[in-house]
Amino acid sequence: MPFEGLRDYLEALEEKELFHWIDREVDQDWEIASLARLIFRGFPEERRFGMGFRNIQGFPGARLVTGVIAASTQQIAVALGTEAAPLPIFKRITQGMNHPVEPVVVDSGPCKEVVLHEKEVDLLSFPIPTWTPGKDAGPYMTPLWVTKDPETGDRDIGIRRCQVKGPKKTGILFGAPDRYGAVHLAKWRALGKPMPAALFVGADPVTYLTGPSRFGIDELAVAGGIREKPVELVRCETCDLEVPATAELVVEGEISTDYTEPEGPFGEFTGFMAGGREGPVFTAKCITHRKDPILLGLISQFPPSESSIIKRNLLEASLYQHLSSSLHIPGVTDVHALEAGGCTAILWVSVKKMHSGQVDQIAAGVMGYFGMSYYKWIIITDDDVDIRDPFMRDWALSWRVRPDQDMRILPNMSAVELDPSSLPPDQVVEDPRGAKVIVDATKKWEYPAISLPSSESLGKVINNWAQYELPALDEVKFPKGF
Ligand SMILES: Cc1cc2nc3c(=O)[nH]c(=O)nc-3n(C[C@H](O)[C@H](O)[C@H](O)COP(=O)(O)O)c2cc1C
């Protein structure tokens, strides 16, 4: 059975020791963020867990959880109801993409237990942390935003940072003009109207995984396909939008299209602070929430983070599907986005190459899928290289690339807006440009045999290892199929 919302999911995580409540009093301005960071810097991925705070200084009775969606692939596997390995996760996500289940609108739901109309709206009454203490412009939420295309009525869901600036006012960052949410904003601006928007926090965890991905169809229908059960939605009180019925907190309002003010800075997924530039303003008009809502904050900032783990799992799966099924490129064996680049800067693809055009086709397919901004390093290698193993990646770069022939720099391309190498911080542009490198790390001709003993003799020694009375062997890794 899929999870109905955040609460039954947290119980499942707690049972597997992937989540712990903390009863000691904590400060929302410096302590929560520092604890969160130590989960990522102090534990290997397989031992990380999420945390819940229920004794937050100045907010009696309030609760906030963090690191519960994607501190690790194990958590993502729990959310998706599958095994914690790339292939089963790929399969669950592609099942949702190939067999989407449309959401259904129901009359009411837990997110309407408390309804606060305009005069009662006070975002500052919730314990919203500062994630890069001393450097962020203020407290930030990392909610899912819902908007609609004014021409087609198509819905978009996306995670976007949300700077709480006052009781009824927030900032929002539209990172790149090609994102569907940003396209909606441009269309509302052309109509001369503010954009109706709603944000929600805490719902079925699958919505947090599909929301920031790019499928070309309603992310909630993909979530329904993964869950094999439709996501239940309720109508907003003040605008023509729908939000998940089990959300913990919903804020309804509108985003300015004729007015901007400075937004940020905020500690970003690149590992650097970013922002302080002009951005639109969200005005909150209504809040609905569950009784005793549990707020959810995603840990982003310096990688690895929940941001990079969400993107690694979701972008890899959707890109693999795009290259192999939508573009029908034969032989694509794996796609791997590196967390050091926040999973949007460096991408490796392995392919059983049949002709040199496949490399160009893969590179073009990758760039096109993300509106030309994601991945400034696209490295394509052969299928015998395990692109999830850093040593094998370095080995491929070392001996399968002749830099003058096998690297192509594409100048003046769309870029990730937050890349600090594209532009000095004092230069502000709406449509950021940068460059891309395509590295063909495939063998261009028959290579000599690999300089290792045969797999038969290595296998025999591994099987007889105990008889040599040596310390136990660790995991043994060799190039595939040598
Ligand atoms: C933790 C996290 C935080 C994110 N913050 C932002 C953000 O502040 N602005 C933004 O444009 N995209 C952000 N993204 C990426 C978007 O959610 C993603 O590009 C999404 O596909 C945008 O939705 P759209 O293309 O459907 O509009 C974030 C992603 C994650 C996982």
Coordinates of C-alpha atoms and ligand atoms in Angstrom, one line a residue:
M1 CA 0.0 0.0 0.0
P2 CA 1.4 3.5 -0.8
F3 CA 1.7 6.0 1.9
E4 CA -1.2 8.4 2.4
G5 CA 0.9 11.2 3.7
L6 CA 3.9 12.2 5.7
R7 CA 2.7 10.7 9.0
D8 CA 2.5 7.0 8.0
Y9 CA 5.7 7.4 6.0
L10 CA 7.5 8.8 9.1
E11 CA 6.3 5.8 11.1
A12 CA 7.7 3.4 8.5
L13 CA 11.1 5.2 8.5
E14 CA 11.2 5.2 12.3
E15 CA 10.6 1.4 12.3
K16 CA 13.6 1.0 10.0
E17 CA 15.7 3.4 12.1
L18 CA 15.9 5.8 9.1
F19 CA 14.3 8.6 11.2
H20 CA 14.6 9.7 14.9
W21 CA 12.6 12.3 16.9
I22 CA 14.8 14.6 19.0
D23 CA 13.3 15.9 22.3
R24 CA 16.1 18.1 23.4
E25 CA 15.3 21.8 22.9
V26 CA 16.8 23.2 19.6
D27 CA 17.2 26.6 18.1
Q28 CA 15.6 27.0 14.7
D29 CA 18.1 29.6 13.5
W30 CA 21.5 27.8 13.9
E31 CA 21.1 24.4 15.5
I32 CA 18.7 22.5 13.2
A33 CA 20.8 23.4 10.1
S34 CA 24.1 22.4 11.8
L35 CA 22.6 19.1 13.0
A36 CA 21.3 18.4 9.5
R37 CA 24.7 19.1 7.9
L38 CA 26.4 16.7 10.2
I39 CA 24.0 13.9 9.1
F40 CA 25.5 14.4 5.6
R41 CA 29.1 15.1 6.4
G42 CA 29.4 12.7 9.4
F43 CA 27.8 9.5 8.0
P44 CA 28.1 7.4 4.9
E45 CA 24.9 7.4 2.8
E46 CA 23.8 3.9 4.0
R47 CA 23.9 5.0 7.7
R48 CA 22.1 8.4 7.3
F49 CA 18.7 9.1 8.9
G50 CA 16.2 11.9 9.1
M51 CA 15.4 13.9 12.2
G52 CA 12.3 15.3 13.8
F53 CA 12.3 18.2 16.2
R54 CA 9.4 18.6 18.6
N55 CA 10.9 21.0 21.1
I56 CA 11.8 24.1 19.1
Q57 CA 12.7 27.2 21.2
G58 CA 9.9 29.8 20.9
F59 CA 7.4 27.4 19.2
P60 CA 5.8 25.3 21.9
G61 CA 4.1 22.2 20.4
A62 CA 5.4 22.8 16.9
R63 CA 7.1 20.0 14.9
L64 CA 9.6 20.1 12.0
V65 CA 11.2 17.1 10.2
T66 CA 14.2 17.2 7.9
G67 CA 16.3 14.7 6.0
V68 CA 13.3 12.4 5.7
I69 CA 12.8 12.4 1.9
A70 CA 16.3 11.8 0.6
A71 CA 19.0 11.5 3.2
S72 CA 19.8 8.2 1.5
T73 CA 18.7 6.0 -1.3
Q74 CA 17.2 3.7 1.4
Q75 CA 14.7 6.4 2.3
I76 CA 13.8 6.9 -1.4
A77 CA 13.3 3.1 -1.7
V78 CA 10.9 3.2 1.3
A79 CA 8.9 6.0 -0.3
L80 CA 8.7 4.2 -3.6
G81 CA 8.0 0.8 -2.0
T82 CA 11.0 -0.9 -3.6
E83 CA 14.5 -2.2 -3.1
A84 CA 17.3 0.3 -2.4
A85 CA 19.3 -0.2 -5.6
P86 CA 19.4 1.7 -8.9
L87 CA 17.6 -0.8 -11.1
P88 CA 14.5 -1.4 -8.9
I89 CA 14.3 2.4 -8.3
F90 CA 14.6 3.0 -12.1
K91 CA 11.8 0.5 -12.7
R92 CA 9.4 2.1 -10.2
I93 CA 9.9 5.6 -11.6
T94 CA 9.6 4.5 -15.2
Q95 CA 6.4 2.5 -14.3
G96 CA 5.0 5.8 -13.1
M97 CA 6.1 7.6 -16.3
N98 CA 4.7 4.9 -18.6
H99 CA 1.5 4.2 -16.7
P100 CA 0.5 7.6 -15.1
V101 CA -2.6 7.6 -12.9
E102 CA -4.4 10.9 -13.0
P103 CA -5.0 12.5 -9.6
V104 CA -8.6 12.7 -8.3
V105 CA -10.3 15.7 -6.7
V106 CA -12.1 14.9 -3.4
D107 CA -14.4 17.1 -1.4
S108 CA -12.1 17.6 1.6
G109 CA -9.1 16.3 3.4
P110 CA -6.9 16.6 6.4
C111 CA -5.1 19.7 5.0
K112 CA -8.4 21.6 5.6
E113 CA -8.6 20.8 9.4
V114 CA -7.6 24.4 10.1
V115 CA -8.4 27.2 7.6
L116 CA -6.8 30.6 8.2
H117 CA -8.2 33.5 6.1
E118 CA -6.3 36.5 4.9
K119 CA -6.3 38.5 8.2
E120 CA -5.1 35.4 10.2
V121 CA -2.3 34.5 7.8
D122 CA 1.0 34.6 9.6
L123 CA 3.9 32.6 8.2
L124 CA 6.2 33.7 11.0
S125 CA 4.1 31.6 13.4
F126 CA 5.7 28.4 12.0
P127 CA 9.2 27.2 13.0
I128 CA 10.9 27.8 9.7
P129 CA 14.7 27.3 9.9
T130 CA 17.6 29.3 8.5
W131 CA 19.6 26.7 6.6
T132 CA 22.9 28.5 6.2
P133 CA 23.0 30.4 9.5
G134 CA 24.6 33.8 9.3
K135 CA 24.7 33.8 5.5
D136 CA 21.1 33.2 4.3
A137 CA 18.8 36.3 3.9
G138 CA 16.4 34.8 6.4
P139 CA 14.3 31.6 7.1
Y140 CA 13.5 29.5 4.1
M141 CA 10.9 26.8 3.3
T142 CA 11.6 24.3 0.5
P143 CA 8.0 23.6 -0.5
L144 CA 6.3 22.2 -3.6
W145 CA 4.7 24.9 -5.6
V146 CA 1.6 24.4 -7.7
T147 CA 0.8 26.6 -10.7
K148 CA -1.2 26.3 -13.9
D149 CA -0.5 27.4 -17.5
P150 CA -3.1 30.1 -18.2
E151 CA -3.4 28.9 -21.9
T152 CA -3.7 25.2 -21.5
G153 CA -4.6 24.7 -17.8
D154 CA -1.7 22.3 -17.5
R155 CA -0.5 21.9 -13.9
D156 CA 3.1 22.2 -12.8
I157 CA 4.6 21.1 -9.5
G158 CA 8.2 22.0 -8.6
I159 CA 10.3 22.5 -5.5
R160 CA 11.5 26.1 -5.3
R161 CA 13.2 27.9 -2.5
C162 CA 10.9 30.2 -0.5
Q163 CA 12.3 33.0 1.5
V164 CA 9.9 34.0 4.3
K165 CA 10.0 37.8 4.3
G166 CA 7.0 38.6 6.5
P167 CA 3.7 37.3 7.8
K168 CA 2.2 37.2 4.3
K169 CA 5.2 37.7 2.0
T170 CA 7.8 35.4 0.6
G171 CA 10.3 35.4 -2.2
I172 CA 10.6 32.5 -4.8
L173 CA 13.4 31.6 -7.1
F174 CA 12.7 30.5 -10.6
G175 CA 16.1 29.1 -11.4
A176 CA 16.0 28.9 -15.2
P177 CA 13.5 30.3 -17.8
D178 CA 12.9 26.9 -19.4
R179 CA 11.3 25.3 -16.3
Y180 CA 7.6 24.8 -16.7
G181 CA 6.8 27.0 -13.6
A182 CA 8.9 29.8 -15.1
V183 CA 7.1 29.4 -18.4
H184 CA 3.8 29.7 -16.6
L185 CA 5.0 32.9 -14.9
A186 CA 6.1 34.4 -18.3
K187 CA 2.6 33.6 -19.7
W188 CA 0.8 35.2 -16.7
R189 CA 3.1 38.3 -17.1
A190 CA 2.2 38.6 -20.8
L191 CA -1.5 38.6 -19.7
G192 CA -0.7 41.4 -17.3
K193 CA -2.0 39.4 -14.3
P194 CA -0.4 38.0 -11.2
M195 CA 0.1 34.2 -11.2
P196 CA -2.1 32.2 -8.8
A197 CA 0.1 29.9 -6.8
A198 CA -0.1 27.5 -3.9
L199 CA 2.7 25.9 -2.0
F200 CA 2.4 22.7 0.1
V201 CA 4.6 21.1 2.7
G202 CA 4.4 17.4 3.7
A203 CA 2.3 15.0 1.7
D204 CA 2.9 11.5 0.3
P205 CA 6.7 11.4 0.0
V206 CA 6.4 10.4 -3.7
T207 CA 5.2 13.9 -4.6
Y208 CA 8.5 15.2 -3.3
L209 CA 10.3 12.9 -5.7
T210 CA 8.3 13.5 -8.8
G211 CA 7.7 17.3 -8.2
P212 CA 11.3 18.4 -9.0
S213 CA 11.7 16.0 -11.9
R214 CA 10.9 16.7 -15.5
F215 CA 8.6 14.2 -17.3
G216 CA 6.7 16.4 -19.7
I217 CA 3.4 15.3 -18.0
D218 CA 1.7 16.1 -14.7
E219 CA 4.1 15.1 -11.9
L220 CA 1.1 14.1 -9.8
A221 CA 0.0 11.6 -12.4
V222 CA 3.5 10.1 -12.4
A223 CA 3.3 10.0 -8.6
G224 CA -0.1 8.2 -9.0
G225 CA 1.5 5.7 -11.4
I226 CA 4.3 5.0 -9.0
R227 CA 1.8 4.6 -6.1
E228 CA -0.6 2.6 -8.3
K229 CA -3.2 4.7 -6.7
P230 CA -4.3 8.3 -7.6
V231 CA -3.1 11.2 -5.5
E232 CA -6.1 12.7 -3.8
L233 CA -6.4 16.5 -4.3
V234 CA -8.6 19.2 -2.7
R235 CA -9.5 22.5 -4.3
C236 CA -7.8 25.6 -2.9
E237 CA -10.0 28.0 -1.0
T238 CA -9.0 31.2 -2.8
C239 CA -7.8 30.2 -6.3
D240 CA -8.3 27.7 -9.1
L241 CA -5.6 25.2 -8.0
E242 CA -5.6 21.8 -6.3
V243 CA -3.2 20.5 -3.7
P244 CA -2.7 17.1 -2.1
A245 CA -5.5 16.4 0.5
T246 CA -3.0 15.0 3.0
A247 CA -0.6 17.9 2.9
E248 CA 0.5 19.2 6.3
L249 CA 0.5 22.8 5.4
V250 CA -0.9 24.7 2.3
V251 CA -0.4 28.4 1.6
E252 CA -2.4 29.9 -1.2
G253 CA -1.7 33.3 -2.9
E254 CA -0.3 34.9 -5.9
I255 CA 3.1 35.7 -7.4
S256 CA 3.8 39.2 -8.7
T257 CA 4.4 39.6 -12.4
D258 CA 4.9 43.4 -12.4
Y259 CA 7.0 43.8 -9.3
T260 CA 10.3 42.3 -8.1
E261 CA 12.5 42.8 -5.1
P262 CA 15.8 41.3 -3.9
E263 CA 15.6 37.5 -3.1
G264 CA 18.3 35.6 -1.2
P265 CA 21.2 35.0 -0.7
F266 CA 20.6 31.3 0.2
G267 CA 23.0 28.5 0.5
E268 CA 22.6 26.6 -2.7
F269 CA 23.0 23.0 -4.0
T270 CA 26.3 24.0 -5.8
G271 CA 28.0 24.4 -2.4
F272 CA 28.0 28.2 -2.6
M273 CA 25.8 31.0 -1.5
A274 CA 23.6 32.4 -4.4
G275 CA 21.1 35.1 -4.8
G276 CA 20.5 38.6 -3.6
R277 CA 19.1 39.4 -7.1
E278 CA 15.7 40.8 -8.0
G279 CA 12.9 38.2 -8.0
P280 CA 9.1 38.0 -7.9
V281 CA 7.1 38.2 -4.6
F282 CA 4.5 35.7 -3.4
T283 CA 1.7 37.2 -1.3
A284 CA -0.1 34.7 0.9
K285 CA -3.9 35.0 1.1
C286 CA -4.9 31.9 2.9
I287 CA -3.4 29.1 4.9
T288 CA -4.9 25.7 5.5
H289 CA -3.2 23.0 7.6
R290 CA -3.6 19.8 9.5
K291 CA -4.1 20.0 13.3
D292 CA -0.6 20.2 14.8
P293 CA 1.1 20.3 11.4
I294 CA 4.4 18.7 10.9
L295 CA 6.6 21.0 8.8
L296 CA 9.1 19.4 6.4
G297 CA 12.4 21.1 5.3
L298 CA 14.7 19.6 2.7
I299 CA 18.4 19.7 3.3
S300 CA 20.0 21.3 0.3
Q301 CA 23.1 23.6 0.3
F302 CA 26.6 21.9 0.2
P303 CA 26.5 18.5 -1.6
P304 CA 25.8 15.8 -0.9
S305 CA 22.3 16.7 0.2
E306 CA 18.7 15.7 -0.2
S307 CA 18.7 17.9 -3.3
S308 CA 21.5 15.9 -4.9
I309 CA 20.0 12.5 -3.8
I310 CA 16.6 13.3 -5.2
K311 CA 18.1 14.5 -8.4
R312 CA 20.4 11.6 -8.7
N313 CA 17.7 9.1 -8.4
L314 CA 14.9 10.9 -10.4
L315 CA 16.9 12.6 -13.1
E316 CA 18.9 9.5 -13.9
A317 CA 15.8 7.4 -14.2
S318 CA 13.9 9.9 -16.3
L319 CA 16.9 10.5 -18.5
Y320 CA 17.6 6.8 -19.0
Q321 CA 14.0 6.4 -20.1
H322 CA 14.2 9.5 -22.4
L323 CA 17.4 8.3 -24.2
S324 CA 16.5 4.6 -24.5
S325 CA 12.7 4.6 -24.9
S326 CA 11.7 8.1 -26.2
L327 CA 14.7 8.7 -28.5
H328 CA 15.3 4.9 -29.2
I329 CA 19.1 5.2 -28.8
P330 CA 20.3 1.6 -28.8
G331 CA 22.8 0.3 -26.2
V332 CA 22.5 2.9 -23.4
T333 CA 23.4 0.9 -20.3
D334 CA 23.6 3.4 -17.5
V335 CA 23.2 7.2 -16.7
H336 CA 24.9 8.6 -13.7
A337 CA 24.8 12.2 -12.3
L338 CA 27.6 13.1 -9.9
E339 CA 26.6 14.5 -6.5
A340 CA 29.6 16.8 -6.3
G341 CA 28.0 18.7 -9.1
G342 CA 24.6 18.7 -7.4
C343 CA 23.6 16.2 -10.1
T344 CA 23.1 18.9 -12.6
A345 CA 26.7 19.7 -13.6
I346 CA 28.4 16.4 -14.5
L347 CA 26.8 13.5 -16.2
W348 CA 28.2 10.2 -17.2
V349 CA 26.5 7.9 -19.7
S350 CA 27.7 4.4 -20.7
V351 CA 26.7 2.9 -24.0
K352 CA 27.4 -0.2 -26.0
K353 CA 28.6 1.9 -29.0
M354 CA 27.8 0.7 -32.5
H355 CA 28.8 3.9 -34.4
S356 CA 30.3 7.3 -33.5
G357 CA 27.1 9.2 -34.1
Q358 CA 25.6 7.6 -31.0
V359 CA 27.9 9.7 -28.8
D360 CA 26.6 12.9 -30.4
Q361 CA 23.0 11.7 -30.3
I362 CA 23.3 11.0 -26.5
A363 CA 24.8 14.4 -25.8
A364 CA 22.2 16.2 -27.8
G365 CA 19.4 14.1 -26.2
V366 CA 20.7 14.9 -22.7
M367 CA 20.9 18.6 -23.4
G368 CA 17.5 18.9 -25.0
Y369 CA 15.8 17.1 -22.2
F370 CA 16.6 19.7 -19.7
G371 CA 16.0 22.8 -21.8
M372 CA 19.7 23.0 -22.6
S373 CA 20.8 24.2 -19.1
Y374 CA 21.6 21.1 -17.1
Y375 CA 25.0 19.3 -17.4
K376 CA 28.0 21.3 -18.5
W377 CA 30.1 18.1 -18.5
I378 CA 28.6 15.3 -20.5
I379 CA 31.0 12.3 -20.6
I380 CA 30.1 9.2 -22.6
T381 CA 32.0 6.0 -22.3
D382 CA 31.7 2.3 -23.1
D383 CA 29.5 -0.2 -21.4
D384 CA 32.4 -2.1 -19.8
V385 CA 33.1 0.9 -17.6
D386 CA 31.1 1.0 -14.3
I387 CA 30.3 4.7 -14.3
R388 CA 29.2 4.5 -10.6
D389 CA 32.7 3.6 -9.6
P390 CA 35.0 6.7 -9.4
F391 CA 38.1 4.7 -10.1
M392 CA 36.7 3.3 -13.3
R393 CA 35.6 6.8 -14.4
D394 CA 39.1 8.1 -13.9
W395 CA 40.5 5.1 -15.8
A396 CA 38.2 5.8 -18.7
L397 CA 39.1 9.5 -18.8
S398 CA 42.8 8.6 -18.6
W399 CA 43.0 6.2 -21.6
R400 CA 40.0 6.6 -23.8
V401 CA 40.2 10.3 -24.4
R402 CA 42.5 12.2 -26.8
P403 CA 41.7 15.7 -25.6
D404 CA 42.3 17.5 -29.0
Q405 CA 39.9 15.1 -30.8
D406 CA 37.5 13.8 -28.2
M407 CA 36.5 16.9 -26.3
R408 CA 34.1 19.4 -27.8
I409 CA 33.4 22.7 -26.1
L410 CA 30.1 24.3 -26.9
P411 CA 30.4 28.0 -26.2
N412 CA 27.6 30.4 -25.3
M413 CA 25.0 27.8 -24.2
S414 CA 22.2 27.9 -21.7
A415 CA 23.6 27.4 -18.2
V416 CA 22.5 26.5 -14.7
E417 CA 21.6 29.9 -13.2
L418 CA 23.3 29.3 -9.9
D419 CA 26.7 28.3 -11.5
P420 CA 29.2 30.8 -10.0
S421 CA 31.7 30.1 -12.8
S422 CA 29.3 31.4 -15.5
L423 CA 29.2 35.0 -14.4
P424 CA 30.8 37.3 -11.8
P425 CA 28.3 37.9 -9.0
D426 CA 27.7 41.6 -9.9
Q427 CA 26.4 40.7 -13.3
V428 CA 22.7 39.9 -13.3
V429 CA 21.0 38.3 -16.3
E430 CA 17.6 36.8 -16.7
D431 CA 18.8 34.2 -19.2
P432 CA 22.2 33.0 -18.0
R433 CA 24.7 31.6 -20.6
G434 CA 27.7 29.3 -20.1
A435 CA 29.5 26.6 -22.0
K436 CA 29.4 22.8 -22.2
V437 CA 31.9 20.1 -22.7
I438 CA 31.1 16.8 -24.4
V439 CA 33.7 14.2 -23.8
D440 CA 33.8 11.1 -26.0
A441 CA 35.4 8.6 -23.6
T442 CA 34.6 5.6 -25.8
K443 CA 37.2 3.5 -27.5
K444 CA 37.6 4.6 -31.1
W445 CA 39.2 1.3 -32.2
E446 CA 40.0 -2.2 -30.9
Y447 CA 42.0 -1.8 -27.7
P448 CA 44.7 -4.2 -26.4
A449 CA 43.7 -6.8 -23.9
I450 CA 43.2 -5.7 -20.3
S451 CA 46.4 -6.3 -18.2
L452 CA 44.8 -8.5 -15.5
P453 CA 45.0 -12.2 -14.8
S454 CA 42.1 -14.0 -16.4
S455 CA 38.8 -13.9 -14.7
E456 CA 39.0 -17.7 -14.3
S457 CA 42.2 -17.6 -12.3
L458 CA 41.0 -14.6 -10.2
G459 CA 37.8 -16.4 -9.5
K460 CA 39.6 -19.5 -8.4
V461 CA 41.7 -17.5 -6.0
I462 CA 38.7 -15.6 -4.6
N463 CA 36.9 -18.9 -4.0
N464 CA 40.0 -20.4 -2.2
W465 CA 40.8 -17.1 -0.3
A466 CA 40.3 -18.5 3.2
Q467 CA 42.9 -21.2 2.5
Y468 CA 45.7 -18.6 2.1
E469 CA 44.9 -17.5 5.7
L470 CA 45.1 -13.8 4.8
P471 CA 42.9 -11.0 6.1
A472 CA 39.4 -11.1 4.5
L473 CA 39.0 -9.6 1.0
D474 CA 36.9 -6.5 0.5
E475 CA 34.5 -6.2 -2.4
V476 CA 36.4 -7.0 -5.6
K477 CA 35.9 -4.7 -8.6
F478 CA 37.2 -5.2 -12.1
P479 CA 36.2 -3.7 -15.4
K480 CA 33.0 -5.4 -16.6
G481 CA 33.3 -8.5 -18.8
F482 CA 37.2 -8.5 -19.2
Ligands
LIG1 C1 15.7 20.5 -2.8 C2 15.4 21.1 -4.1 C3 15.4 22.5 -4.2 C4 15.1 23.2 -5.4 N1 15.0 24.5 -5.5 C5 14.8 25.1 -6.6 C6 14.6 26.6 -6.7 O1 14.7 27.3 -5.7 N2 14.3 27.1 -7.9 C7 14.2 26.4 -9.0 O2 13.9 26.9 -10.1 N3 14.3 25.0 -9.0 C8 14.6 24.4 -7.8 N4 14.7 23.0 -7.8 C9 14.6 22.3 -9.1 C10 13.2 22.2 -9.5 O3 12.4 21.7 -8.5 C11 13.1 21.4 -10.8 O4 13.9 22.0 -11.8 C12 11.7 21.3 -11.2 O5 11.7 20.4 -12.3 C13 11.1 22.6 -11.7 O6 9.8 22.3 -12.0 P1 9.3 22.5 -13.5 O7 10.4 22.3 -14.6 O8 8.3 21.5 -13.5 O9 8.9 23.9 -13.4 C14 15.0 22.4 -6.6 C15 15.0 21.0 -6.5 C16 15.3 20.4 -5.3 C17 15.3 18.9 -5.3

